[in-house]
Amino acid sequence: MIHSIPGRRFILSLFLIFLLLPIYWLVNMSFKTNYEIISTMTLWPHQPTLDNYMRIFTDESWYSGYINSLKYVVLNTVISIAVALPAAYAFSRYRFLGDKHLFFWLLSNRMAPAAVYALPFFNLYSAIGLFDTPWAVALAHCIFNVPLAVWILEGFVSSVPREIDETAFLDGYSFPRFFVKIFMPLIASGIGVAAFFCFMFSWVELLLARTLTSVAAKPISATMTRTVSAAGMDWGLLAAAGVLTIIPGALVIWFVRNYIARGFALGRV
Amino acid sequence: MEKTINQKAWFLVLPVFLLVAFSAVLPLMTVVNYSMQDTFGNNQFFWNGVGWFKELLDPSTDLGSRFFASLWRNLFFSAAILAIEVPLGIVIALSMPRQGWQVAACLVILALPLLIPWNVVGTIWQIFGRPDIGLLGYALNSLGINYNYVSNDFDAWATVIVMDVWHWTSLVALLCYAGLKSIPEAYYQAAQIDGASRWAVFAAIQLPKMNRVLLIAVLLRFMDSFMIYTEPFVVTGGGPGNSTTFISIELVKIALGQFDLGKAAAMSLVYNLIILIVCWVFYTVMTNAGVERPMKEKKP
């Protein structure tokens, strides 16, 4: 085979095992009792238990973390896509004053370190009374998700031939009607991919989410760092909580498998 | 396709502009404001001019030494993970199966670490590496290697780097795979007829075709490793001592831990400036690469 390299199956299998092993260990731990975790080294749970999961689903301080996270993640995804769609269309179709600088400025915000913004965000959202609400985190996450959505959608919009726009306008469609009735269905898959990545990047972020919430809107990632260290190390519970945060990604991954590279590369592949 | 000039397009961009300005420019102005002032609490601020910046950029002061130490540490970390992840990613991309259900299966498994929340990535490796309950720590110690990431600097570094390789190599691999897939079959057939060696195919066909995606991969990996916070924070907490305290961790320590607003703000600005410059260099190279591409593609 001229395409690939010798021993490729071996290399690939080794790497995939390397990827899966730590995840397997987390799943393994989540089904063990704390006694089994600490006392013996077992490669699979000898006395499998669902207690860890039961505790998360019955204890409000745990499951409310998931609900809070979902709230701001969904809010953020909706806001990001809603504002990014028209912008992506404009960047793809028109040239206007400062378009290139604006495009770069957006990229630079995607790259801005969250640590820089943690404190000013804290001040800003406290001042306008949004601190400890899902809105604060949703708006804060816009700083990296809106640029991401614009960049991804721009690629998808550019792949739609311009003749379609022109034909629709000749047929007497107004811009908003054309955009909603004709254009959005055409790039439905692009919207799906952009939404997935906004969801994902908001879901995996911890620093801003933790800084901007205290009690009422505490996300699951913060619950994991706080509760566990306060109650001593409850490894089984921690592992179960971790497994549950992986599930949303694992569920939809199949549908976006062909777009993963594109989404992570800001639509530039 | 030529774009038409239309200044009204600004109206379509306006929502994005306002939203990002609200969440980026406004806070940044606060940072600039803080960076020029000193406070003794009680919301009493004193004008300090460029005092904090002088202190920050002078390695002989406490603040300066901490800043430069974390900066070098972070640059070393970024260099180390790039040196591992880029070649490894290319190798993995070249090893991917060509067709069939295996492709989808490999893609899904490769993407899995990318979709795990960053603090859970930390948790996974925290558990996996512990000598008492983790498979990795336990196995290494039973092999006679004294491994403990909590107390040993080298082990902590190794854990953080291996964790990042585990977390992000897939990204490089997926990008390279996307680049490889865009190579037409005819190129390979031509190479076969010419009797090209395996290495020649890689150097003359595959690598040039991957240039663009590799550029993006290096940009993304450099940026994300340069602002890494959550994963090492969960695993090592910046320790042992300060040995894995990267810039973001140091910054959060100063800003939210000690509430030293002026120092933290000055550091934020310098940090942001570095990111902006690197980002601009990459952006320029990227746009130029995009312009050159059609010319190169004339000879199949």
XYZ file of C-alpha atoms in Angstrom:
569
model
C 0.000 0.000 0.000
C 1.448 3.284 -1.094
C -1.038 5.375 0.893
C -0.167 4.463 4.402
C 2.736 3.369 6.539
C 4.065 -0.069 7.529
C 2.689 -1.479 10.770
C -0.228 0.898 10.666
C -2.737 -1.432 12.251
C -0.432 -1.986 15.187
C 0.261 1.722 15.698
C -3.378 2.655 15.401
C -4.587 -0.057 17.767
C -1.959 0.920 20.317
C -3.045 4.556 20.170
C -6.748 3.746 20.409
C -6.079 1.579 23.465
C -4.103 4.459 24.973
C -7.133 6.704 24.407
C -9.664 4.283 25.818
C -7.782 2.948 28.834
C -8.128 6.045 31.093
C -11.808 6.348 30.157
C -12.338 2.668 30.920
C -10.700 3.188 34.298
C -13.097 6.023 35.109
C -16.111 3.884 34.140
C -14.655 0.997 36.092
C -14.296 3.132 39.225
C -17.805 4.490 38.929
C -19.268 1.007 39.397
C -17.152 0.159 42.417
C -17.790 0.754 46.088
C -15.345 3.034 47.850
C -14.236 0.094 49.947
C -13.263 -1.878 46.856
C -11.474 1.122 45.310
C -9.279 1.734 48.326
C -8.680 -1.781 49.564
C -7.817 -3.721 46.417
C -6.616 -3.173 42.873
C -9.227 -4.785 40.627
C -9.286 -4.522 36.856
C -13.076 -4.726 36.774
C -15.671 -4.202 39.511
C -15.986 -7.438 41.480
C -19.019 -6.214 43.374
C -20.613 -3.923 40.790
C -22.858 -1.311 42.327
C -25.076 1.476 41.058
C -24.968 3.334 44.373
C -22.755 6.126 43.035
C -25.183 6.875 40.230
C -28.174 6.569 42.539
C -26.688 9.171 44.854
C -26.239 11.635 42.013
C -29.770 11.181 40.731
C -31.377 11.480 44.162
C -29.244 14.224 45.751
C -30.403 17.625 44.583
C -27.047 19.316 45.100
C -25.660 16.886 42.520
C -28.315 16.641 39.854
C -29.100 20.358 39.953
C -25.497 20.872 38.787
C -26.315 19.087 35.543
C -29.497 21.101 35.081
C -27.664 24.376 35.713
C -24.953 23.443 33.236
C -27.517 22.495 30.598
C -29.355 25.798 31.134
C -26.431 28.051 30.323
C -25.108 25.750 27.602
C -28.439 25.786 25.749
C -28.860 29.536 26.243
C -25.365 30.144 24.941
C -25.861 27.909 21.908
C -29.095 29.674 20.958
C -27.604 33.157 21.358
C -24.403 32.275 19.502
C -26.152 30.746 16.503
C -28.773 33.480 16.319
C -26.246 36.307 16.082
C -23.649 34.365 14.094
C -25.947 33.345 11.214
C -26.506 36.787 9.642
C -22.882 37.732 10.309
C -21.605 34.596 8.583
C -23.808 35.430 5.600
C -22.429 38.970 5.465
C -18.797 37.838 5.713
C -19.316 35.234 3.019
C -21.256 37.353 0.512
C -20.188 40.955 0.868
C -17.170 43.150 1.265
C -17.603 46.056 3.592
C -15.566 48.556 5.537
C -13.263 46.748 7.975
C -14.490 43.247 7.183
C -11.078 41.592 7.320
C -10.112 43.326 10.553
C -13.403 42.375 12.099
C -12.921 38.760 11.072
C -9.458 38.717 12.651
C -10.726 40.444 15.771
C -13.295 37.671 16.167
C -10.570 35.033 15.839
C -8.439 36.795 18.449
C -11.340 36.593 20.883
C -11.642 32.858 20.319
C -7.979 32.654 21.386
C -8.234 34.955 24.398
C -7.361 33.193 27.656
C -10.347 32.760 29.955
C -8.108 33.543 32.926
C -7.715 37.130 31.709
C -11.463 37.648 31.651
C -12.411 35.857 34.851
C -12.052 38.860 37.130
C -13.490 41.608 34.875
C -16.448 39.349 34.061
C -17.013 38.852 37.753
C -17.137 42.638 38.235
C -19.217 43.267 35.139
C -21.914 40.684 35.836
C -22.063 41.578 39.522
C -22.582 45.220 38.559
C -25.506 44.478 36.248
C -27.060 41.982 38.619
C -26.602 38.854 36.537
C -24.078 37.170 38.817
C -25.016 33.602 39.746
C -27.577 33.270 36.948
C -27.305 31.091 33.830
C -27.361 34.296 31.762
C -24.002 35.425 33.106
C -22.248 32.229 32.044
C -24.134 32.056 28.755
C -23.082 35.596 27.838
C -19.539 35.074 29.067
C -19.124 31.958 26.915
C -20.176 33.995 23.890
C -16.676 35.447 23.847
C -15.286 32.255 22.335
C -18.443 30.615 20.947
C -19.712 33.481 18.782
C -16.423 33.756 16.847
C -16.360 29.968 16.527
C -19.907 29.891 15.180
C -19.215 32.716 12.730
C -16.087 31.002 11.400
C -17.759 27.597 11.032
C -20.945 28.979 9.450
C -18.991 31.191 7.061
C -17.468 28.068 5.518
C -20.882 26.444 5.072
C -22.483 29.625 3.697
C -19.703 29.997 1.137
C -20.437 26.522 -0.221
C -23.963 27.611 -1.241
C -23.885 29.072 -4.783
C -24.728 32.745 -4.944
C -27.124 32.197 -7.853
C -29.647 30.831 -5.357
C -29.727 34.164 -3.519
C -30.090 36.112 -6.730
C -32.882 33.893 -8.065
C -34.806 34.223 -4.818
C -34.517 38.012 -4.869
C -35.689 38.082 -8.495
C -38.681 36.008 -7.450
C -39.594 38.797 -5.059
C -38.487 37.351 -1.765
C -37.621 39.919 0.860
C -34.303 39.370 2.627
C -35.690 38.076 5.947
C -38.127 35.727 4.196
C -35.429 34.446 1.870
C -33.078 33.920 4.785
C -35.499 31.922 6.901
C -37.460 30.073 4.207
C -34.764 29.252 1.676
C -31.320 29.866 3.032
C -31.490 28.333 6.481
C -32.789 24.962 5.241
C -29.923 24.921 2.737
C -27.270 25.181 5.426
C -29.174 23.146 8.017
C -26.264 20.745 8.437
C -23.915 23.679 8.979
C -26.182 25.082 11.658
C -26.260 21.670 13.285
C -22.480 21.409 13.291
C -22.025 24.954 14.617
C -24.615 24.342 17.324
C -22.885 21.121 18.311
C -19.552 22.875 18.723
C -21.022 25.780 20.665
C -22.693 23.244 22.924
C -19.455 21.321 23.334
C -17.152 24.233 24.067
C -19.582 25.723 26.543
C -20.028 22.311 28.193
C -16.302 21.665 28.664
C -15.389 25.109 30.042
C -14.863 25.365 33.779
C -13.002 28.510 34.799
C -15.575 31.138 33.731
C -18.531 28.986 34.712
C -17.102 28.543 38.183
C -16.140 32.186 38.647
C -19.529 33.565 37.612
C -21.690 31.361 39.812
C -21.881 30.672 43.507
C -24.954 28.745 44.658
C -28.078 29.111 42.565
C -26.521 28.456 39.165
C -23.587 26.271 40.176
C -22.558 24.078 37.226
C -21.730 20.393 37.526
C -18.017 20.988 36.947
C -17.898 23.240 39.999
C -19.951 20.781 42.024
C -17.373 18.141 41.204
C -14.432 20.201 42.424
C -16.078 21.495 45.575
C -18.223 18.770 47.055
C -15.620 16.131 46.622
C -12.800 17.959 48.333
C -15.064 18.977 51.209
C -16.391 15.493 51.942
C -13.018 13.783 51.760
C -12.273 11.873 48.616
C -15.291 9.950 47.449
C -13.669 8.445 44.372
C -16.604 6.330 43.229
C -18.975 9.278 43.284
C -16.453 11.521 41.527
C -15.977 8.900 38.814
C -19.731 8.478 38.336
C -20.192 12.245 38.032
C -17.390 12.304 35.465
C -18.935 9.517 33.418
C -22.238 11.376 33.326
C -20.546 14.496 31.904
C -19.021 12.464 29.077
C -22.396 11.070 27.972
C -23.817 14.120 26.116
C -20.740 14.260 23.890
C -20.641 10.520 23.371
C -24.323 10.459 22.351
C -24.094 12.906 19.472
C -20.567 12.175 18.347
C -21.797 9.627 15.804
C -23.840 12.212 13.948
C -21.045 14.733 13.623
C -18.169 12.312 13.026
C -17.526 13.593 9.506
C -17.513 17.229 10.616
C -15.358 16.955 13.727
C -12.166 18.139 12.030
C -14.009 21.003 10.418
C -15.585 22.195 13.632
C -12.401 22.083 15.677
C -10.485 23.864 12.906
C -12.918 26.822 12.941
C -14.397 25.681 9.635
C -11.051 26.034 7.856
C -10.584 22.468 6.591
C -16.161 34.266 -6.864
C -15.995 38.046 -6.450
C -17.749 39.504 -3.457
C -19.880 42.571 -3.960
C -19.160 45.673 -1.935
C -22.116 46.414 0.282
C -21.771 48.612 3.331
C -25.245 47.650 4.522
C -23.808 44.257 5.387
C -22.683 45.961 8.583
C -26.260 45.637 9.826
C -25.969 41.862 9.591
C -22.703 41.910 11.507
C -23.891 44.421 14.075
C -25.373 41.904 16.567
C -22.122 39.942 16.654
C -20.131 43.139 16.946
C -22.201 44.441 19.849
C -22.277 41.134 21.689
C -18.550 40.489 21.420
C -17.761 44.119 22.185
C -19.894 43.830 25.306
C -18.210 40.655 26.455
C -14.654 41.405 25.288
C -13.943 45.110 24.958
C -15.838 46.274 28.028
C -14.069 43.860 30.419
C -10.742 44.622 28.755
C -11.248 48.317 29.490
C -11.755 47.442 33.159
C -8.475 45.563 33.026
C -6.675 48.554 31.516
C -8.171 50.744 34.215
C -7.036 48.436 37.022
C -3.578 48.030 35.562
C -2.816 51.704 36.166
C -4.003 51.803 39.766
C -3.238 50.492 43.204
C -5.707 49.773 45.953
C -5.634 49.256 49.711
C -9.136 47.814 49.728
C -12.397 49.643 50.465
C -12.634 50.595 46.793
C -10.027 53.306 47.260
C -7.821 53.474 44.211
C -4.572 55.309 43.654
C -2.991 56.232 40.355
C 0.049 54.071 39.735
C 0.830 54.828 36.100
C 3.004 52.219 34.488
C 4.332 51.045 37.860
C 2.853 47.563 37.617
C 4.173 47.068 34.111
C 7.679 48.080 35.197
C 7.522 45.615 38.059
C 6.089 42.900 35.840
C 8.770 43.150 33.192
C 11.616 43.332 35.687
C 12.622 39.765 36.613
C 14.341 40.900 39.811
C 11.039 41.759 41.536
C 8.717 39.175 43.043
C 5.967 39.762 40.485
C 8.393 39.823 37.556
C 10.128 36.633 38.596
C 6.828 34.825 39.003
C 5.605 36.068 35.643
C 8.728 35.090 33.740
C 9.014 31.741 35.511
C 5.452 30.813 34.553
C 5.934 32.210 31.047
C 9.031 30.058 30.363
C 7.350 27.059 31.947
C 4.354 27.567 29.685
C 6.456 28.038 26.556
C 8.403 24.892 27.378
C 5.150 23.021 27.890
C 3.745 24.271 24.568
C 6.954 23.319 22.752
C 6.982 19.879 24.343
C 3.393 19.010 23.470
C 3.769 20.364 19.922
C 6.919 18.291 19.435
C 5.012 15.166 20.464
C 1.504 15.798 19.168
C 2.273 16.993 15.634
C 4.441 14.032 14.510
C 2.245 11.565 16.398
C -0.881 13.085 14.873
C 0.556 12.735 11.368
C 1.491 9.105 12.023
C -1.995 8.331 13.330
C -3.613 10.059 10.341
C -1.459 7.997 7.973
C -2.427 4.844 9.862
C -6.169 5.398 9.491
C -8.035 2.713 7.575
C -9.045 3.687 4.048
C -12.683 2.635 4.021
C -15.399 0.567 5.644
C -16.949 0.696 9.076
C -13.503 0.897 10.688
C -13.166 4.511 9.515
C -16.266 5.617 11.380
C -15.286 3.612 14.457
C -11.789 5.124 14.519
C -13.156 8.653 14.030
C -15.547 8.237 16.929
C -12.920 6.846 19.304
C -10.408 9.511 18.260
C -12.920 12.288 18.892
C -13.972 10.982 22.298
C -11.260 12.725 24.399
C -11.954 16.033 22.633
C -15.530 16.077 23.899
C -14.815 15.414 27.558
C -15.130 18.438 29.869
C -11.682 19.718 30.744
C -12.049 19.293 34.453
C -13.143 15.686 33.899
C -10.017 15.160 31.771
C -8.122 16.302 34.842
C -10.152 14.015 37.058
C -9.595 11.042 34.763
C -5.825 11.452 34.903
C -5.845 12.295 38.570
C -7.476 8.937 39.231
C -5.590 7.033 36.522
C -2.180 8.225 37.741
C -2.576 7.730 41.476
C -0.199 5.100 42.820
C -2.822 3.655 45.184
C -5.975 3.488 43.081
C -4.953 4.337 39.499
C -4.038 1.754 36.898
C -1.111 3.771 35.515
C 0.393 4.722 38.870
C -0.099 1.231 40.236
C 1.435 -0.439 37.175
C 4.464 1.865 37.111
C 5.114 1.389 40.790
C 4.825 -2.391 40.551
C 7.401 -2.253 37.762
C 9.745 -0.712 40.282
C 9.506 2.858 39.009
C 8.898 5.242 41.860
C 6.121 7.319 40.326
C 4.124 9.911 42.224
C 2.841 13.022 40.495
C 1.911 14.736 43.745
C 5.425 14.915 45.188
C 7.853 14.597 42.281
C 8.400 17.474 39.825
C 9.389 15.272 36.922
C 6.441 12.920 37.408
C 4.057 15.867 37.613
C 5.409 17.257 34.342
C 5.280 13.863 32.649
C 1.679 13.389 33.777
C 0.593 16.814 32.543
C 2.277 16.298 29.162
C 0.963 12.760 28.674
C -2.486 14.012 29.656
C -2.328 16.733 27.029
C -1.088 14.247 24.417
C -4.004 11.997 25.341
C -6.459 14.885 25.204
C -5.429 16.699 22.022
C -3.375 14.458 19.697
C -6.678 13.366 18.186
C -7.271 16.922 17.030
C -4.034 16.961 15.038
C -4.769 13.479 13.715
C -8.319 14.380 12.642
C -7.151 17.543 10.895
C -4.371 15.697 9.057
C -6.796 12.953 8.125
C -9.117 15.564 6.613
C -6.156 16.946 4.647
C -5.133 13.490 3.436
C -8.641 12.645 2.305
C -8.636 15.610 -0.068
C -5.763 14.115 -2.117
C -7.134 12.702 -5.375
C -6.448 9.018 -6.064
C -4.742 10.000 -9.346
C -1.782 11.437 -7.441
C -1.073 8.055 -5.873
C -1.488 6.232 -9.171
C 0.976 8.611 -10.809
C 3.427 8.033 -7.971
C 3.028 4.267 -8.324
C 3.744 4.398 -12.053
C 6.841 6.472 -11.380
C 7.936 3.879 -8.861
C 8.079 6.400 -6.046
C 9.179 5.137 -2.665
C 6.885 5.304 0.345
C 8.936 8.188 1.745
C 8.829 10.102 -1.534
C 5.038 9.860 -1.589
C 4.915 11.270 1.907
C 7.388 14.095 1.270
C 6.176 15.114 -2.187
C 2.420 14.488 -2.058
C 1.050 14.011 1.421
C 3.041 16.550 3.420
C 2.520 19.486 1.017
C -1.190 18.692 0.943
C -1.312 18.732 4.718
C 0.485 22.091 5.020
C -2.636 24.113 5.562
C -4.300 21.844 8.072
C -1.007 21.438 9.925
C -0.766 25.202 10.205
C -4.227 25.351 11.752
C -3.384 22.434 14.031
C -0.199 24.127 15.271
C -2.043 27.420 15.799
C -4.866 25.814 17.772
C -2.583 23.611 19.809
C -0.204 26.451 20.609
C -3.011 28.778 21.665
C -4.861 26.247 23.750
C -1.722 24.992 25.462
C -0.622 28.568 26.093
C -3.818 29.292 27.995
C -4.196 25.890 29.627
C -5.720 26.106 33.065
C -8.264 23.518 34.061
C -6.516 20.218 33.398
C -3.229 20.818 35.252
C -5.122 22.712 37.934
C -7.260 19.663 38.672
C -4.397 17.157 38.506
C -1.496 18.934 40.176
C -2.963 22.239 41.360
C 0.150 23.892 39.927
C 2.430 21.869 42.173
C 4.489 20.300 43.516
C 5.634 23.714 44.683
C 5.227 25.892 41.626
C 6.640 23.407 39.137
C 3.521 23.114 36.954
C 2.128 26.622 37.522
C 1.415 27.887 34.007
C 0.562 31.504 33.200
C -3.195 31.134 33.529
C -2.852 29.386 36.881
C -0.474 32.081 38.152
C -2.831 34.784 36.899
C -5.889 33.325 38.590
C -3.867 32.912 41.780
C -2.961 36.621 41.760
C -6.365 37.880 40.604
C -8.879 35.733 42.465
C -6.651 34.263 45.158
C -4.825 37.355 46.412
C -7.176 39.905 44.811
C -4.144 41.911 43.664
C -6.087 43.685 40.959
C -3.359 45.976 39.626
C -0.749 43.243 39.289
C -3.195 40.795 37.770
C -4.460 43.383 35.297
C -0.968 44.332 34.132
C -0.153 40.650 33.690
C -3.404 40.062 31.804
C -2.575 42.796 29.325
C 0.921 41.523 28.585
C -0.425 37.967 28.334
C -3.162 39.085 25.948
C -0.674 41.040 23.858
C 1.521 37.963 23.366
C -1.526 35.951 22.272
C -2.641 38.716 19.909
C 0.761 38.921 18.209
C 1.081 35.168 17.730
C -2.504 35.021 16.490
C -1.860 37.799 13.976
C 1.274 36.111 12.621
C -0.613 32.854 12.109
C -3.593 34.613 10.569
C -1.374 36.376 8.041
C 0.440 33.163 7.135
C -2.881 31.329 6.909
C -4.508 33.866 4.594
C -1.408 33.945 2.381
C -1.329 30.160 2.208
C -4.966 30.290 1.090
C -4.093 32.701 -1.718
C -1.185 30.635 -2.990
C -3.076 27.388 -3.059
C -4.952 27.683 -6.380
C -1.651 28.303 -8.180
C -0.069 25.161 -6.828
C -3.044 23.007 -7.770
C -2.627 23.549 -11.468
C -0.355 20.531 -11.909
C -2.084 17.344 -10.884
